[in-house]
Amino acid sequence: MSATFQSAFASGLFGTTPAPVGLAAWNTATPERRYGVYRNNVTASLTTALASRFPAAENIVGPDFFRAMARAFVAAHPPRSPVLLAYGDEFPDFVAAFAPARDLVYLPDVMRLEIARGQAYHAADIPPLDPTVLAAIDPARLGALVFTPHPTLSILSSPYPMVTIWAMNAGERPLVPIDDWRDEHALVARPHLAVEVTPLSPGGAVFFRRLTTGATLATAAESAMSEHSGFDLSDNLAVLLRSGAFTAINQDDSDENPNHA
Amino acid sequence: MFASALPRRAGAGFKPEHFADILAEPQPVGFFEFHAENYMGAGGPPHAQLGRLREDYALSVHGVGLSIGSMQPLDRDHLARLRVLCDRYQPESFSEHLAWSTHDSVFLNDLLPLPYTEATLARVVEHVDQVQTVLGRQMLLENPATYLLFAESTIEETVFLAEIVQRTGCGLLLDVNNVFVAATNHNLDPHDYIARFPLAAVREIHLSGHSESVDDVGAPLLIDSHDTPVKDPVWALYQTVLDRIGPVASLIEWDNDVPAWPVLRAEAISAQKLLDAATRRRAA
Amino acid sequence: MKTTIATLALAGSLASALAAIATPATADDSKEKCYGIAMKGQNDCAAGTGTTCAGTSKIDYQQNVFKLVPKGTCVSMKTPTGHGMLEPGMAPA
C-alpha cells in the first residue's frame, strides 16, 4: 500500500465519494458497501465518543440531533490524537456557530462545563491544600498569599443558568421549569476521586479567577468586592477550603510594592 | 526483552461500569485486559481502578491507536505514552493490531485494513521492532477482522503474520472471532485459515460476538461488533485451536451494548470450561 | 494595585470560613470510597471512553441537520422567550 493509496483510503472515509480504486472482494470489483463498513465505523465511533463526553448536551437536544451535530463536527474537526479523552474540546465553539442550534444560546456553556468535568476527571491526583496550613498563617501575612491551582480546577461563567441546566440534564437534579433565568458561575475540581461542581456567586467567580491567575488573596478579594458589592469573603474562603481548588500557598513578598499589579 | 506471560486462563475486557461488581468477590478470571488509550490521562478514577485491579489480577494492555500498519512513521509521542503505561502497571502482556488508524495527523478511530505486499511487510516489521525496542518487551500482534481485500495483495495473511513473527520475535494474538468474520466475508473456510496459521506463536486468544449484514451483491457480510455473546461457530473454532495448541490465555471482549458483569462473567466461565478440558487432555 | 483590604477583615473572614468547614460537609464521601463509581442514573463518570477495537453494527445514517430540530429536554425547558426554541423556519420540511 503506497502512502498515496492510504491517503485516498483515509480521505474517502469522511465523505460520500465512491470507494477508492484498488479495493477488491471475492464477488465484486466495486465493494462500495464493504468500504462503507469502515466509513460507518469511523463516524459512528467518533460520534459515540462525543456523546459519552457530552451526555447533558445530548439530553438537551435529543440523540438524533446530537448525532447529526456531532457528525458535522467530526467531519470538520477529526481527532488529531489516538487519545480521545480530550477529543471535542472545540465542540462548544463549533456548536455556538452551528446554525441549526442557534436558538439554544446556553448550550455551548453547558458543554464547556462538561469539558471542565472531563478534564478534572482525568487530571493529575494531587492532595488539596490542608486548611490547617492556612489557619497557621500569621494574620498579618494573609493578604500576600498566592495560591497554586489544583490541576483539576476550572472556573466557568455564563450569562445563562449553565449550572442549573447541566444539573437537570446530568441526573443531578429533577427537570423543572427554570423561573430564575440569570447568569451562573461554577468552580469545578476533583480534590480526591469525585468531580465536584460548586456554584459560585458572580463575585466569587471574579475572586477565584484572580486567584488562579496568580493574584494575592488581598488583590483577589478587592477585585471581587469592587466589581460585586455583595461579595462575601468568608463564604468564598469556605468554598476555597472545601472545594480543594488549590494545592499549596506561597507568600508573595512583592505585595507591598505599590507597582505590583 | 520481557516475554508476554499471561496466565493460561480465561480473562475479561475491563469496563469501568463493572468495577464495583468485580471487587465485590473473587472472580473466576485469570486476567483483565484494558484499552491503553483510555488510560492515558494523568490520574483520576481510571487509574485508581486499574491500580486496584492490579493488586488481584494479571493485566493485559491492548493498544487500539498505534497504527502499526501505517505507511508513515509511528507516533513517537504515542509510543512514549505506551511506555509510561507499561512502566506504571507492569502488565503481563501488551498487544496491538495488524491495522492502521492514523493518516497524516488524523486519527480515524477504526482498525483499517492493509494490503499484504513485500512493501507493507517491511514497514510492519520495522514498526514492530520499534515498539518492542521502546517498550523493552515482546508485543503480541492481532489478526484483523476485514471487510474487503486489495487488488495489490500478493501474500496470504497467515504467511504475512508468520513472516512478521520470524523477523521480529513478536508473539501473536489470535482473534478467533476475527478469523470467522474475515473468512465468511471473503468466502473462505475458517478452519483452513486456522490450519495455515502460525499457531506456535500464539500467546493469547480473543473471543467475541459479531453481527450480520449483507454486502453489495447480497452475500453475508459479518461485522466485528463485540456486542453479543460469542457465537456457536466461533466456540467451535476455538475448540479446534485448543485441540491443536492446548490451553492459552483467552479473553472475552464485549465493547458495545456492554451487559451487566454476570453476563460477561458467564462468557468467561464458558471459555474457562473449555480451557480446563484442554488442560485435562494435555495431562492425560 | 496597592492592597487596602484590612488584615483584620481577612483574618476574620478566614476564621469564619474555618469554622464553617469544621462542620461536616454535605458532600457525599461514599463516592470517593468506590473509586469514583457513579450512582445509578447519574452521568457522574465523565470518563469519555472513546476508543474502540470493534466495528459497529448500527448504521449511522447521514441526516440533513438543517431539517432536524432539537427534541430533547430543550423543548420543555422554560426560558425568558417561552418554552421551546424553534423559529418558524426551523420546522421539518
XYZ file of C-alpha atoms in Angstrom:
638
model
C 0.000 0.000 0.000
C 1.581 3.203 -1.089
C 1.235 6.278 1.052
C -0.847 7.760 -1.771
C -3.295 4.874 -1.694
C -3.512 5.002 2.105
C -4.249 8.697 1.706
C -7.082 8.026 -0.748
C -8.494 5.329 1.529
C -8.402 7.696 4.516
C -9.815 10.793 2.874
C -12.802 8.917 1.484
C -13.824 7.807 4.973
C -15.358 11.170 5.864
C -17.053 11.699 2.519
C -19.630 10.183 0.214
C -17.384 9.798 -2.825
C -17.090 6.336 -4.430
C -14.684 3.881 -2.768
C -11.057 4.302 -3.874
C -9.765 2.277 -6.817
C -7.730 -0.807 -5.895
C -10.145 -2.430 -3.455
C -11.283 -5.987 -4.044
C -13.772 -8.575 -2.856
C -14.382 -12.204 -3.801
C -17.651 -11.399 -5.500
C -17.449 -7.841 -6.812
C -14.967 -5.387 -8.276
C -16.721 -2.403 -6.675
C -17.156 -3.221 -2.961
C -18.928 0.009 -2.006
C -20.866 -1.482 0.899
C -17.735 -3.152 2.230
C -15.835 0.138 2.161
C -18.946 1.684 3.723
C -18.466 -0.502 6.814
C -15.220 1.348 7.560
C -16.824 4.675 6.748
C -19.634 3.912 9.175
C -17.270 2.648 11.875
C -15.217 5.837 11.812
C -18.115 8.259 12.061
C -20.205 6.163 14.444
C -17.315 5.531 16.843
C -16.347 9.200 16.953
C -19.898 10.481 17.424
C -20.312 7.884 20.187
C -17.121 9.163 21.809
C -18.549 12.698 21.739
C -21.863 11.532 23.185
C -20.028 9.948 26.102
C -18.197 13.215 26.745
C -21.285 15.463 26.440
C -24.174 13.473 27.968
C -26.050 16.564 29.208
C -25.842 18.214 25.793
C -27.172 15.011 24.232
C -30.134 15.053 26.633
C -30.844 18.699 25.861
C -31.035 18.308 22.068
C -32.019 14.627 21.907
C -29.945 11.779 20.424
C -30.889 12.315 16.758
C -29.987 15.975 16.708
C -26.849 15.352 18.769
C -25.605 12.685 16.372
C -26.232 14.883 13.340
C -24.444 17.794 15.000
C -21.571 15.552 16.134
C -21.262 14.121 12.627
C -20.837 17.633 11.222
C -18.224 18.367 13.882
C -16.326 15.114 13.258
C -16.053 15.895 9.544
C -14.826 19.438 10.249
C -12.616 18.607 13.243
C -11.438 14.984 13.111
C -9.300 13.916 16.080
C -5.569 14.602 15.882
C -4.568 12.135 18.578
C -5.310 8.482 19.334
C -6.078 9.593 22.893
C -9.738 10.548 22.687
C -10.069 11.622 26.326
C -9.711 15.235 25.187
C -11.449 14.924 21.815
C -14.143 17.556 21.371
C -12.530 20.495 23.158
C -13.527 22.651 20.155
C -17.075 21.241 20.039
C -18.679 24.034 22.166
C -17.274 26.734 19.850
C -18.473 24.725 16.861
C -21.966 24.472 18.359
C -22.008 28.207 19.110
C -21.570 28.854 15.378
C -23.824 26.000 14.247
C -26.953 27.493 12.687
C -29.429 24.666 13.481
C -28.587 25.032 17.213
C -28.512 28.824 17.277
C -31.589 29.203 19.456
C -30.052 27.084 22.199
C -27.890 30.004 23.291
C -26.962 28.341 26.592
C -25.836 25.029 25.034
C -22.145 25.911 24.402
C -21.686 26.960 28.035
C -23.281 23.744 29.318
C -20.853 21.854 27.061
C -17.912 23.864 28.447
C -18.976 22.745 31.915
C -18.990 19.140 30.696
C -15.478 19.619 29.292
C -14.263 21.038 32.611
C -15.672 17.990 34.400
C -13.994 15.615 31.960
C -10.658 17.376 32.314
C -10.974 17.264 36.103
C -11.785 13.553 35.920
C -8.537 12.715 34.126
C -6.130 15.337 35.542
C -3.298 14.546 37.944
C -4.009 13.370 41.505
C -2.559 15.870 43.990
C -3.690 16.288 47.602
C -5.604 19.565 48.059
C -4.451 22.315 50.413
C -4.823 21.334 54.049
C -6.994 24.004 55.777
C -4.805 23.835 58.898
C -1.916 25.205 56.842
C -3.940 28.339 56.205
C -5.085 28.519 59.833
C -1.450 28.605 60.947
C -0.511 31.640 58.838
C 0.304 34.895 60.651
C -2.835 37.068 60.047
C -0.605 39.981 59.003
C 0.670 37.936 56.073
C -2.661 36.546 54.820
C -3.177 39.295 52.241
C 0.072 38.481 50.458
C -0.704 34.779 49.960
C -0.783 33.374 46.441
C -2.408 30.020 45.710
C -1.324 27.165 43.421
C -4.366 25.913 41.448
C -5.202 22.221 41.627
C -4.598 20.551 38.218
C -8.291 19.632 38.119
C -9.554 23.197 38.673
C -11.693 25.232 36.248
C -13.692 28.419 36.860
C -16.611 28.966 34.484
C -19.020 31.844 33.942
C -22.098 32.050 31.754
C -24.762 34.698 31.110
C -27.220 31.751 31.238
C -28.187 29.319 34.030
C -25.466 26.923 32.874
C -25.099 25.023 36.159
C -28.838 24.528 36.664
C -29.352 23.331 33.096
C -26.357 20.999 33.316
C -27.509 19.553 36.661
C -31.034 18.925 35.363
C -29.665 17.105 32.313
C -26.985 15.116 34.113
C -29.385 13.425 36.529
C -28.220 15.585 39.421
C -31.485 17.479 39.803
C -35.080 16.949 38.638
C -36.047 18.589 35.387
C -38.289 21.526 36.306
C -39.020 24.940 34.756
C -36.283 27.488 35.421
C -38.001 30.566 36.798
C -34.850 32.418 37.765
C -33.197 32.767 34.363
C -29.904 34.512 35.103
C -26.145 34.253 34.859
C -24.433 31.375 36.672
C -20.851 30.628 37.640
C -19.132 27.464 38.800
C -15.966 26.042 40.240
C -15.099 22.536 39.003
C -12.475 20.467 40.798
C -11.655 16.916 41.816
C -9.771 17.069 45.128
C -9.985 13.273 45.544
C -11.887 10.852 43.284
C -15.226 12.569 42.729
C -15.572 15.582 40.433
C -17.463 18.343 42.242
C -19.293 21.272 40.646
C -19.645 24.145 43.142
C -21.890 27.081 42.149
C -20.243 30.472 42.639
C -21.666 33.972 43.055
C -20.629 36.480 40.353
C -18.156 37.981 42.834
C -16.914 34.522 43.718
C -16.135 33.877 40.052
C -14.024 37.055 39.940
C -12.297 36.107 43.207
C -11.334 32.595 42.083
C -10.400 33.647 38.580
C -7.979 36.237 40.021
C -6.534 33.680 42.442
C -5.966 31.113 39.696
C -4.067 33.684 37.627
C -1.647 34.448 40.444
C -3.204 37.422 42.261
C -2.662 37.645 46.015
C -5.541 36.909 48.356
C -5.920 40.618 49.138
C -5.928 41.638 45.472
C -8.400 38.926 44.502
C -10.758 39.859 47.349
C -10.590 43.538 46.461
C -11.298 42.847 42.782
C -14.347 40.788 43.706
C -15.635 43.435 46.125
C -15.142 46.318 43.746
C -16.953 44.512 40.924
C -19.705 42.959 43.060
C -20.647 44.761 46.248
C -22.431 41.691 47.618
C -19.248 39.583 47.592
C -18.923 37.619 50.845
C -15.305 36.836 51.591
C -15.866 34.312 54.366
C -18.339 32.308 52.274
C -15.866 32.195 49.414
C -12.956 31.270 51.655
C -15.089 28.374 52.885
C -15.616 27.339 49.238
C -11.879 27.679 48.681
C -11.064 25.337 51.552
C -13.865 22.858 50.983
C -13.615 22.517 47.187
C -9.963 21.525 47.090
C -9.396 24.135 44.383
C -5.787 24.760 45.388
C -2.841 22.618 46.374
C -0.403 24.999 48.041
C 0.185 28.564 49.217
C 3.153 30.846 48.851
C 3.988 34.241 50.200
C 4.185 36.960 47.556
C 6.862 39.213 49.095
C 6.449 41.786 46.354
C 2.911 42.528 47.564
C 3.972 45.653 49.450
C 5.334 47.085 46.223
C 2.836 49.732 45.008
C 3.683 48.927 41.396
C 2.663 45.307 41.802
C -0.483 44.570 39.875
C 13.175 -8.495 26.452
C 10.189 -9.278 28.661
C 8.206 -12.110 27.080
C 4.439 -11.942 27.112
C 3.274 -14.041 30.075
C -0.479 -14.092 30.651
C -1.875 -16.983 32.711
C -3.374 -19.735 30.560
C -6.844 -18.898 31.813
C -9.977 -17.044 30.752
C -9.972 -13.253 31.047
C -12.405 -10.405 30.509
C -12.211 -6.993 28.885
C -12.381 -4.463 31.705
C -15.235 -1.950 31.689
C -15.406 0.731 34.424
C -19.125 0.077 34.978
C -18.228 -3.444 36.176
C -15.634 -2.318 38.709
C -17.798 -2.474 41.845
C -19.158 -5.925 40.925
C -15.687 -7.237 40.134
C -14.346 -6.130 43.515
C -17.322 -7.487 45.448
C -15.974 -11.071 45.379
C -13.098 -13.063 43.876
C -13.806 -13.527 40.161
C -13.237 -16.698 38.140
C -10.973 -14.929 35.664
C -7.218 -15.044 35.337
C -6.704 -11.571 33.914
C -8.293 -8.325 32.774
C -7.483 -6.517 29.563
C -7.905 -2.779 29.042
C -7.546 -0.381 26.130
C -4.319 1.577 26.537
C -5.673 4.823 25.071
C -8.420 5.136 27.678
C -5.802 5.225 30.443
C -3.573 7.947 29.096
C -4.917 10.677 31.343
C -2.701 11.736 34.246
C -4.856 10.457 37.103
C -8.377 10.123 38.447
C -10.714 7.172 38.878
C -9.471 5.280 35.775
C -6.022 4.862 37.307
C -7.406 4.314 40.810
C -9.423 1.398 39.399
C -6.550 -0.129 37.424
C -4.232 0.162 40.390
C -6.757 -1.751 42.489
C -7.289 -4.447 39.826
C -3.521 -4.861 39.512
C -3.425 -5.989 43.183
C -5.551 -9.067 42.452
C -5.250 -9.867 38.745
C -2.845 -10.180 35.839
C -3.268 -7.341 33.338
C -3.115 -7.126 29.566
C -2.650 -3.750 27.866
C -4.389 -3.731 24.495
C -3.495 -0.791 22.256
C -6.017 0.358 19.668
C -4.380 3.505 18.303
C -0.731 2.895 17.448
C -1.385 2.429 13.718
C 1.321 -0.176 13.200
C 0.241 -0.681 9.586
C 0.659 2.979 8.738
C 2.957 3.848 5.841
C 4.080 6.894 7.814
C 6.410 6.688 10.841
C 4.975 5.634 14.201
C 3.869 8.435 16.516
C 6.778 8.743 18.948
C 4.693 10.635 21.491
C 2.185 7.831 21.493
C 4.894 5.209 21.890
C 6.209 7.191 24.863
C 2.738 7.200 26.419
C 2.533 3.418 25.989
C 5.908 3.122 27.662
C 4.676 5.182 30.640
C 1.584 2.969 30.927
C 3.603 -0.279 30.791
C 6.103 1.066 33.320
C 3.273 2.055 35.637
C 1.325 -1.220 35.595
C 3.941 -3.785 34.539
C 1.303 -5.743 32.582
C 1.826 -9.396 31.748
C 1.191 -8.589 28.096
C 0.995 -5.789 25.541
C -0.826 -6.275 22.250
C -1.743 -4.243 19.170
C -3.376 -4.799 15.780
C -2.253 -5.589 12.255
C -4.059 -2.477 11.025
C -3.690 1.261 10.614
C -5.762 4.088 12.069
C -3.806 7.317 11.656
C -3.185 9.154 8.416
C -1.325 12.470 8.281
C -2.261 13.714 11.721
C -5.864 12.495 11.634
C -6.839 9.631 13.955
C -9.638 7.627 12.331
C -10.581 5.520 15.391
C -11.073 2.314 13.423
C -8.819 -0.625 12.571
C -8.276 -0.171 8.840
C -7.091 -2.980 6.546
C -3.726 -3.371 4.899
C -2.738 -4.944 1.566
C -0.275 -7.779 2.064
C 2.774 -6.994 -0.063
C 6.555 -7.098 0.455
C 6.496 -3.325 0.968
C 3.837 -3.372 3.715
C 5.525 -6.383 5.318
C 8.818 -4.484 5.557
C 7.043 -1.478 7.048
C 5.121 -3.507 9.666
C 8.285 -5.404 10.641
C 10.112 -2.101 11.121
C 7.290 -0.790 13.312
C 7.001 -3.944 15.439
C 10.764 -3.824 16.018
C 10.476 -0.205 17.089
C 7.613 -0.942 19.526
C 9.456 -3.852 21.111
C 12.628 -1.763 21.466
C 10.867 1.217 23.045
C 8.746 -0.894 25.399
C 11.538 -3.323 26.205
C 9.131 -6.210 25.840
C 7.698 -8.639 23.345
C 4.434 -7.484 21.822
C 1.557 -9.556 20.505
C 0.130 -8.725 17.084
C -3.564 -9.409 16.418
C -5.030 -10.707 13.155
C -7.701 -8.304 11.847
C -11.384 -8.636 11.047
C -11.558 -7.370 7.473
C -14.413 -6.412 5.175
C -12.556 -6.031 1.909
C -9.369 -7.034 0.099
C -6.807 -5.251 -2.059
C -6.016 -5.912 -5.695
C -2.307 -5.426 -4.969
C -2.066 -8.096 -2.199
C 0.370 -10.875 -3.044
C 0.851 -12.611 0.325
C -1.633 -14.685 2.309
C -2.480 -13.164 5.700
C -1.265 -16.238 7.604
C 2.053 -16.169 5.743
C 2.311 -12.420 6.307
C 1.875 -12.918 10.069
C 4.338 -15.830 10.157
C 6.947 -13.647 8.435
C 6.468 -10.852 10.984
C 6.907 -13.350 13.828
C 10.033 -14.784 12.269
C 11.629 -11.401 11.592
C 10.716 -9.647 14.885
C 10.230 -12.338 17.522
C 6.815 -10.905 18.399
C 4.005 -13.169 19.559
C 0.516 -13.388 18.085
C -2.894 -12.635 19.474
C -5.263 -14.941 17.624
C -8.712 -13.374 17.491
C -10.906 -16.355 16.687
C -13.953 -14.203 16.052
C -11.922 -12.137 13.576
C -10.950 -15.349 11.792
C -14.589 -16.365 11.480
C -15.728 -12.873 10.429
C -12.970 -12.382 7.837
C -13.249 -15.924 6.430
C -17.004 -15.513 5.987
C -16.548 -12.080 4.413
C -14.019 -13.451 1.925
C -15.811 -16.751 1.275
C -13.026 -18.822 2.814
C -13.041 -21.776 5.220
C -12.119 -20.536 8.739
C -10.804 -23.988 9.721
C -8.493 -23.890 6.729
C -7.254 -20.463 7.896
C -6.533 -21.904 11.366
C -4.678 -24.834 9.775
C -2.382 -22.341 7.996
C -1.967 -20.012 10.979
C 1.441 -19.932 12.797
C -0.164 -21.300 15.964
C 3.149 -21.873 17.766
C 3.462 -18.089 18.220
C 0.008 -17.624 19.789
C 0.182 -16.228 23.347
C -3.397 -15.007 23.674
C -6.802 -15.635 22.111
C -9.702 -13.195 21.699
C -13.319 -14.289 21.642
C -16.286 -12.003 20.985
C -19.603 -11.612 19.218
C -20.343 -10.272 15.763
C -23.395 -9.145 13.843
C -24.720 -9.979 10.412
C -25.172 -7.772 7.395
C -25.006 -8.234 3.613
C -22.576 -6.922 1.017
C -23.086 -5.215 -2.356
C -24.426 -8.352 -4.028
C -26.380 -9.753 -1.081
C -23.738 -12.149 0.258
C -23.253 -12.407 4.047
C -21.071 -9.663 5.490
C -20.215 -10.091 9.183
C -19.359 -7.088 11.365
C -16.880 -7.493 14.232
C -19.180 -5.612 16.590
C -18.308 -7.070 20.032
C -21.913 -6.565 21.101
C -23.262 -10.100 21.601
C -22.266 -13.369 23.289
C -19.684 -15.486 21.447
C -21.496 -17.383 18.654
C -21.507 -21.161 18.292
C -19.289 -21.431 15.186
C -16.691 -19.256 16.945
C -16.756 -21.511 20.017
C -16.263 -24.484 17.662
C -13.307 -22.803 16.004
C -11.855 -22.002 19.440
C -12.161 -25.665 20.393
C -10.203 -26.593 17.262
C -7.414 -24.198 18.265
C -7.277 -25.588 21.818
C -7.087 -29.118 20.400
C -4.061 -28.048 18.400
C -2.108 -25.971 20.945
C -3.561 -26.657 24.380
C -4.696 -24.039 26.893
C -3.777 -20.406 26.220
C -4.885 -17.101 27.782
C -8.365 -16.443 26.336
C -10.158 -13.109 26.546
C -13.852 -12.344 26.183
C -14.266 -8.932 24.513
C -17.550 -7.066 24.824
C -17.256 -3.407 23.834
C -20.657 -2.296 22.529
C -24.024 -2.720 24.306
C -21.985 -3.860 27.306
C -24.066 -6.168 29.532
C -24.090 -6.452 33.327
C -20.982 -8.109 34.795
C -22.633 -11.517 35.457
C -23.298 -11.913 31.711
C -19.690 -11.191 30.757
C -18.511 -13.367 33.638
C -20.649 -16.276 32.381
C -18.954 -15.993 28.989
C -15.551 -16.121 30.665
C -16.651 -19.199 32.634
C -17.677 -20.891 29.362
C -14.201 -20.259 27.977
C -12.613 -21.495 31.208
C -14.508 -24.801 30.970
C -13.049 -25.422 27.519
C -9.616 -24.453 28.831
C -9.955 -26.847 31.769
C -10.920 -29.666 29.415
C -7.924 -28.851 27.219
C -5.656 -28.938 30.274
C -7.031 -32.362 31.296
C -6.473 -33.732 27.803
C -2.883 -32.486 27.889
C -2.342 -34.218 31.241
C -3.926 -37.470 30.062
C -2.899 47.744 42.887
C -1.974 48.794 46.401
C -3.691 46.461 48.803
C -6.178 48.171 51.028
C -8.219 45.333 52.414
C -7.819 45.311 56.180
C -5.784 42.495 57.635
C -8.425 42.293 60.311
C -11.176 41.675 57.735
C -9.143 38.939 56.059
C -8.344 37.228 59.339
C -11.954 37.458 60.492
C -13.267 36.019 57.249
C -10.777 33.179 57.390
C -11.786 32.378 60.959
C -15.469 32.183 59.924
C -14.564 30.058 56.900
C -12.532 27.627 59.006
C -15.416 27.373 61.473
C -17.865 26.741 58.618
C -15.849 23.906 57.106
C -15.305 22.330 60.529
C -18.940 21.211 60.452
C -19.302 18.037 58.398
C -19.710 18.826 54.722
C -22.809 17.567 52.968
C -20.657 16.283 50.123
C -21.128 12.586 49.550
C -17.947 10.853 50.645
C -19.255 7.435 49.636
C -18.475 8.243 46.007
C -14.839 8.542 46.909
C -14.719 5.177 48.602
C -15.833 3.373 45.485
C -13.200 4.759 43.120
C -15.405 7.413 41.606
C -18.118 4.995 40.550
C -21.293 6.755 39.550
C -24.551 6.141 41.298
C -27.140 4.589 39.029
C -28.815 7.035 36.699
C -26.166 9.681 37.134
C -23.773 10.686 34.456
C -21.078 11.126 37.022
C -18.481 9.106 35.261
C -17.320 11.708 32.716
C -14.841 9.128 31.523
C -15.272 9.949 27.876
C -14.210 6.426 26.980
C -13.988 6.642 23.246
C -11.511 4.248 21.669
C -12.670 1.096 20.029
C -11.276 -2.110 18.678
C -14.699 -3.169 17.423
C -16.803 -2.207 14.468
C -20.364 -1.105 14.878
C -23.468 -2.854 13.655
C -25.506 0.333 13.923
C -25.691 2.242 10.685
C -25.069 5.933 11.232
C -27.381 7.374 8.598
C -26.433 10.773 7.381
C -29.274 13.164 8.065
C -29.759 16.709 6.910
C -29.155 18.508 10.171
C -30.728 21.660 8.759
C -34.016 19.805 8.648
C -33.647 18.305 12.121
C -34.879 20.105 15.210
C -33.623 19.585 18.749
C -36.095 17.288 20.518
C -34.512 16.729 23.915
C -35.240 18.464 27.190
C -34.766 21.850 25.493
C -38.319 21.508 24.217
C -39.729 21.662 27.743
C -37.160 23.952 29.333
C -38.628 27.313 30.275
C -36.606 30.258 29.026
C -37.272 34.031 29.022
C -38.616 33.638 25.485
C -41.005 30.865 26.464
C -40.954 27.109 26.030
C -39.124 25.563 23.140
C -36.681 27.390 20.959
C -37.874 26.878 17.468
C -38.129 29.590 14.946
C -40.872 29.204 12.345
C -38.422 28.424 9.561
C -36.786 25.641 11.541
C -39.606 23.112 11.376
C -39.015 19.912 9.420
C -39.642 20.448 5.737
